[in-house]
Coordinates of N, CA and C in Angstrom, one line a residue:
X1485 N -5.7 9.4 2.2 CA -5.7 9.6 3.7 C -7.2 9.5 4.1
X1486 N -7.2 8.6 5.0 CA -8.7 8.3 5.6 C -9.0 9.5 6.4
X1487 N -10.4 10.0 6.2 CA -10.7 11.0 7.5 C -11.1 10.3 8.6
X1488 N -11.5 10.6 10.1 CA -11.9 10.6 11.2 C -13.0 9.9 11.1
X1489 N -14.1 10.3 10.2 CA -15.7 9.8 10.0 C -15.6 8.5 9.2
X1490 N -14.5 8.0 8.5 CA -14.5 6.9 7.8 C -13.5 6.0 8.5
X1491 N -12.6 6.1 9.6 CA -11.9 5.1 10.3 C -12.9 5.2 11.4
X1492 N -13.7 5.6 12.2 CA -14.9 5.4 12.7 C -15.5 4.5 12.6
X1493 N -16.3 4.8 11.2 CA -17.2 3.8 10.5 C -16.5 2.4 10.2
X1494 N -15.3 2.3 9.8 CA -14.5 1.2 9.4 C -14.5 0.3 10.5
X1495 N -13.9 1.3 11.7 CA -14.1 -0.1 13.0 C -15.2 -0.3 13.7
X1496 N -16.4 0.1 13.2 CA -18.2 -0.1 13.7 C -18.4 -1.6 13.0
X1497 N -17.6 -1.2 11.5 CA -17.8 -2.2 10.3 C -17.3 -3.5 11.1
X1498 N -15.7 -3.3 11.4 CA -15.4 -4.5 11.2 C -15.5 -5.1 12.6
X1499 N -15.9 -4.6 13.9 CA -16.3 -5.1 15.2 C -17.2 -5.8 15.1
X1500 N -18.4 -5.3 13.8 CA -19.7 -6.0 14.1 C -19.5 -7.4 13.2
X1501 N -18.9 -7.3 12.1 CA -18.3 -8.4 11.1 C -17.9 -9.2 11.8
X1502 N -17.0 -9.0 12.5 CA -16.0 -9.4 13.5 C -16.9 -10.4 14.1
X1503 N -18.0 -10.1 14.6 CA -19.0 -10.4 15.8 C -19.6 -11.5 14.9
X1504 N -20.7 -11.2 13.4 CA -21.1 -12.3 12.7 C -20.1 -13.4 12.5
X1505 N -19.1 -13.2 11.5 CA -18.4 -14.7 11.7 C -18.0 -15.4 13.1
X1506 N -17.6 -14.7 13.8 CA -18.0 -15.6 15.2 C -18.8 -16.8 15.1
X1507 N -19.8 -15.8 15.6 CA -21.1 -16.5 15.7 C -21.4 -17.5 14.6
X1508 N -21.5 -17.1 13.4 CA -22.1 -17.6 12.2 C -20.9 -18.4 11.2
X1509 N -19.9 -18.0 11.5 CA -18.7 -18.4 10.3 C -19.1 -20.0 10.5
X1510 N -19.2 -20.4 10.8 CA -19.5 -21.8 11.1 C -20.4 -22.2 10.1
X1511 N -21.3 -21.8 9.5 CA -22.5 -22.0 8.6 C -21.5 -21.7 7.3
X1512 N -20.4 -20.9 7.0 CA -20.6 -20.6 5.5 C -19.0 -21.6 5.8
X1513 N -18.0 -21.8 6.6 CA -16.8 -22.1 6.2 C -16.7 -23.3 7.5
X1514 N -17.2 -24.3 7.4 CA -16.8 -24.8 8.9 C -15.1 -25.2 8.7
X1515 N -15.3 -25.6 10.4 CA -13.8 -25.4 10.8 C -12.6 -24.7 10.1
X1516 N -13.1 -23.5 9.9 CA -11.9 -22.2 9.7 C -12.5 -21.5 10.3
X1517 N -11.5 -20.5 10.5 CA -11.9 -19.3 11.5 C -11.6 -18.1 10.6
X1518 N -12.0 -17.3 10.5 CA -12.2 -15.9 9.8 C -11.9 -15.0 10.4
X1519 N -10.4 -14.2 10.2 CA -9.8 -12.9 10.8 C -10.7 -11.7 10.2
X1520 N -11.0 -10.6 10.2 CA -11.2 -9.1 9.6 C -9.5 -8.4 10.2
X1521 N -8.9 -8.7 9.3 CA -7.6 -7.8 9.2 C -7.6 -6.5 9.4
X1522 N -8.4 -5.6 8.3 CA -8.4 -4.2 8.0 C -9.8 -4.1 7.5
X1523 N -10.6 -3.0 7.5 CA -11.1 -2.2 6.7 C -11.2 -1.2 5.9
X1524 N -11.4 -1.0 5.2 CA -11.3 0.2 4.3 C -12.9 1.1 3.7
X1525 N -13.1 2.1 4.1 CA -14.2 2.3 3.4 C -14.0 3.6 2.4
X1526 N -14.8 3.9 1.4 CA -14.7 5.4 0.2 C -15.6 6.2 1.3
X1527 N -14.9 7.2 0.8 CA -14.6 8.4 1.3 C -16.7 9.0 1.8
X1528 N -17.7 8.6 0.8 CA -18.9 8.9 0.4 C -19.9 7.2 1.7
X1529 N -18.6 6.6 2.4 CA -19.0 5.5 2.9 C -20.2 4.7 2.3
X1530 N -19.9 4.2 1.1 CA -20.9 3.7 0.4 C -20.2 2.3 -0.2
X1531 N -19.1 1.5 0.0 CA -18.2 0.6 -0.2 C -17.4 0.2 1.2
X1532 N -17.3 -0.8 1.6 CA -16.5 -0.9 2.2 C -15.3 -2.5 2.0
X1533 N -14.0 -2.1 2.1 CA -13.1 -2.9 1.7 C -12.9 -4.1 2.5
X1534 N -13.3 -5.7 2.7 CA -13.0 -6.5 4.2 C -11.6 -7.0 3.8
X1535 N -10.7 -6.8 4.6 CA -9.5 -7.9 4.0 C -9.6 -9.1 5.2
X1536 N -9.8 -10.4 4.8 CA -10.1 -11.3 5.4 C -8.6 -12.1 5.3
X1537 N -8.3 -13.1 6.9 CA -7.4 -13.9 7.0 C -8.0 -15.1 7.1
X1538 N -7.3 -16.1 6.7 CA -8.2 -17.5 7.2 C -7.1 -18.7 7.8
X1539 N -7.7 -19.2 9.0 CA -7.0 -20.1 9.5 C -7.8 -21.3 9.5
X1540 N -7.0 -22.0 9.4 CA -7.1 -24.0 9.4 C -8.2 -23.8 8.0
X1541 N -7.7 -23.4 7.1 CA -8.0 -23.4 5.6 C -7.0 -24.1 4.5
X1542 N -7.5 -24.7 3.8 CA -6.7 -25.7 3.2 C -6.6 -24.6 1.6
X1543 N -7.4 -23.9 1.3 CA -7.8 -22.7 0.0 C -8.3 -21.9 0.2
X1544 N -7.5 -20.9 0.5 CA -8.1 -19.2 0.4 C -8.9 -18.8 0.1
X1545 N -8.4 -19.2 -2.0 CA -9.4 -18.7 -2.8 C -10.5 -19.2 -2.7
X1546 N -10.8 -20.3 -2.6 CA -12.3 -21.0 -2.0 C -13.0 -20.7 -1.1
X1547 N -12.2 -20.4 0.0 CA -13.0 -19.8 0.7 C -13.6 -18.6 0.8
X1548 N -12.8 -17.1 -0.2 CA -12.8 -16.5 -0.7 C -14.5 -15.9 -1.2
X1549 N -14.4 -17.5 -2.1 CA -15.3 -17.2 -2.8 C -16.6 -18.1 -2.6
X1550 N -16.4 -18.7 -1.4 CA -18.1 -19.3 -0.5 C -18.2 -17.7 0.0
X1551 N -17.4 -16.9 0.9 CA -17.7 -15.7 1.8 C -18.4 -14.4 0.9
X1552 N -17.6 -14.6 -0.8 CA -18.7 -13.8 -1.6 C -19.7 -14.3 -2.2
X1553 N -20.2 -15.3 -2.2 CA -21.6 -15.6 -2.7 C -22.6 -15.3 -1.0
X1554 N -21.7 -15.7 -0.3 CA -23.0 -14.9 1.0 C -22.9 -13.7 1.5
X1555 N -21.9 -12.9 0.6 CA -21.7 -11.6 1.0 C -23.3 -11.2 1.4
X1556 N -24.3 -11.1 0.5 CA -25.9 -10.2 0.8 C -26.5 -11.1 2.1
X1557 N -26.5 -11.9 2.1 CA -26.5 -12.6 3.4 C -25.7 -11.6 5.0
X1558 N -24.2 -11.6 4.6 CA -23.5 -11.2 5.7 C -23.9 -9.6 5.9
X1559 N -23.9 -8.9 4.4 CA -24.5 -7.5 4.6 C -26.0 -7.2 5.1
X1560 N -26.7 -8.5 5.2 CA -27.8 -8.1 5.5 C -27.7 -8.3 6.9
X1561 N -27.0 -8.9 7.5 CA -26.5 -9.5 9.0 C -26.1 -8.2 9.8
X1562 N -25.0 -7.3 8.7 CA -24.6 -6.2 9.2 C -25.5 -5.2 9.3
X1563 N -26.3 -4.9 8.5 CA -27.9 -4.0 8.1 C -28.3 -4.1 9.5
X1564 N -28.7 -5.3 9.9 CA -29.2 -5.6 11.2 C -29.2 -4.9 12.4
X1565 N -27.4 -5.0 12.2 CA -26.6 -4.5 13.2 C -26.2 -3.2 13.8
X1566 N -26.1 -2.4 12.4 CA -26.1 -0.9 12.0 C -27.0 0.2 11.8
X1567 N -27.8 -0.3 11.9 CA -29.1 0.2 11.1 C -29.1 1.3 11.3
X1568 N -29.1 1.7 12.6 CA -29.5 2.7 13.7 C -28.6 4.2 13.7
X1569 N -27.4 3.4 13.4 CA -26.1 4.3 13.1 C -25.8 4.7 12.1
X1570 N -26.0 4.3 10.5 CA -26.1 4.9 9.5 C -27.1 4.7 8.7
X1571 N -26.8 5.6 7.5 CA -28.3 5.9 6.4 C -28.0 5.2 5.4
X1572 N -27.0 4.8 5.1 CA -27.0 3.8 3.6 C -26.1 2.2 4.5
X1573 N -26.5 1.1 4.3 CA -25.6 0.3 4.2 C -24.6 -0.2 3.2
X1574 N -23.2 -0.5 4.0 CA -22.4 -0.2 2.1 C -21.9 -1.7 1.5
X1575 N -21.9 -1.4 0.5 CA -22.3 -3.0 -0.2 C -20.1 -3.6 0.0
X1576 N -20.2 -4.7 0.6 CA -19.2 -5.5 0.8 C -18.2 -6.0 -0.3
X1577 N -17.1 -5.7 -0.5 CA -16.1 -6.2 -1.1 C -15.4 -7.2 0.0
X1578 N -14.9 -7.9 -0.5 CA -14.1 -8.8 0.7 C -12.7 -9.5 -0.4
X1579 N -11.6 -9.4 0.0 CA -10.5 -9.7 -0.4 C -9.3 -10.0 0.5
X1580 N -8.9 -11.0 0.3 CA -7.7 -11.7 0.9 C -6.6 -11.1 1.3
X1581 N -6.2 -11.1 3.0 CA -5.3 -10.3 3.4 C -3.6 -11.4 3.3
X1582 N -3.0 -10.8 2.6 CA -1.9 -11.8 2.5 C -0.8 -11.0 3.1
X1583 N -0.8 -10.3 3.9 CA 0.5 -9.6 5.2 C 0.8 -10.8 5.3
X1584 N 0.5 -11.5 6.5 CA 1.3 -12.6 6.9 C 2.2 -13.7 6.2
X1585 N 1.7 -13.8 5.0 CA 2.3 -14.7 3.8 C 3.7 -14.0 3.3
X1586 N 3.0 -12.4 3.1 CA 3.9 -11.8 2.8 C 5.5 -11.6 3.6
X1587 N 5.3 -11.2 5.2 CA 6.0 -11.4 6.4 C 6.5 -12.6 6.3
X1588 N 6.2 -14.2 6.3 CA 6.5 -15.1 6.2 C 7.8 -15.6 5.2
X1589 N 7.7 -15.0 3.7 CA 8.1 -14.9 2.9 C 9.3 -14.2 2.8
X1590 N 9.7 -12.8 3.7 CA 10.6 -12.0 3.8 C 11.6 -12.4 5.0
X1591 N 10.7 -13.1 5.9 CA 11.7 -13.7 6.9 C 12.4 -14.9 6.0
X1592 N 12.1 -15.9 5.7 CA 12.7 -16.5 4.4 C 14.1 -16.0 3.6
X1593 N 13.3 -14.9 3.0 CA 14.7 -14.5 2.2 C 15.7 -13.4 3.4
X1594 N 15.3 -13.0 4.7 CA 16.8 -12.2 5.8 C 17.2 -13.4 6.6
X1595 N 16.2 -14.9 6.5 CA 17.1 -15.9 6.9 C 18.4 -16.4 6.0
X1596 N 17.8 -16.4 4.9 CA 18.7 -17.0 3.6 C 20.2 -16.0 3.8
X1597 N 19.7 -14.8 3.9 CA 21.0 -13.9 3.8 C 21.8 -13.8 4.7
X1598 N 21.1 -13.9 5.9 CA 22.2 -14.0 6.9 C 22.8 -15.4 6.8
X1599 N 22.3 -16.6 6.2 CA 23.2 -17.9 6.4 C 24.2 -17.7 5.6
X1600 N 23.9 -17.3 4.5 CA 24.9 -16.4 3.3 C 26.3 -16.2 3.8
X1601 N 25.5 -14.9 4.3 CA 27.0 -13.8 5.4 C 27.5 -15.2 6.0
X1602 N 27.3 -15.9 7.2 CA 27.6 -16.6 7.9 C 28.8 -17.5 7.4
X1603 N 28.5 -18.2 6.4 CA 29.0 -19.1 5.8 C 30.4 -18.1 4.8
X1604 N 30.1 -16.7 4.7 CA 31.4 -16.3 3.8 C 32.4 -15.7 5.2
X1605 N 31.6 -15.8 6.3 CA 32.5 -15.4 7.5 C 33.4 -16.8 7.5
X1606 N 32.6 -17.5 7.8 CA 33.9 -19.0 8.1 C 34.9 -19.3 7.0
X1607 N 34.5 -19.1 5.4 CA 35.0 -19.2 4.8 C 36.7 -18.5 4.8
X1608 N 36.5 -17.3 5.2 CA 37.7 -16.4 5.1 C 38.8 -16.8 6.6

């Protein structure tokens, strides 16, 4: 369970994130656009979790992994940003938010089942 002082900090985190790829996502991933899904940060705010969506991306993982080689780049972007508001800046994990794939995938299998039922309705 998150305290109060770490879902705070989480959405300072991910507004201002939010704010650099905007602006900047264009320099590390052109033409995709970069969601911040969730944040997560430890309890000691010294980590913070990004789960990233990506649209008009052809590979996740690729992209994935351009967004972690400029992580100190984007952290330092955040540094910038934060400074003022906290005492340690927390070093960036960033991992792929797959909700929607997941959602996508479940509608899939309550479509399949309802065609299922359907078809054992006409049957009888």
């Amino acid at each position: 369970m998150e305290s109060k002082r770490q879902q705070k900090f989480a959405g300072v985190i991910q507004q201002d994130l939010a704010t650099i790829f905007q602006r900047e996502g264009n320099n590390y991933l052109p033409n995709t656009m970069v969601t911040i899904t969730k944040v997560r940060v430890t309890p000691d705010l010294a980590i913070a979790r990004i789960f990233l969506s990506f649209f008009n991306s052809t590979n996740n993982q690729l992209a994935l992994q351009t967004i972690k080689l400029h992580s100190s780049e984007i952290r330092y972007k955040l540094g910038a940003r934060i400074k003022d508001q906290v005492r340690i800046i927390p070093q960036l994990e960033f991992f792929i938010d797959d909700t929607s794939e997941y959602v996508e995938r479940m509608d899939k299998i309550f479509d399949k089942i309802s065609k299922e039922e359907r078809q054992k309705d006409v049957e009888e």
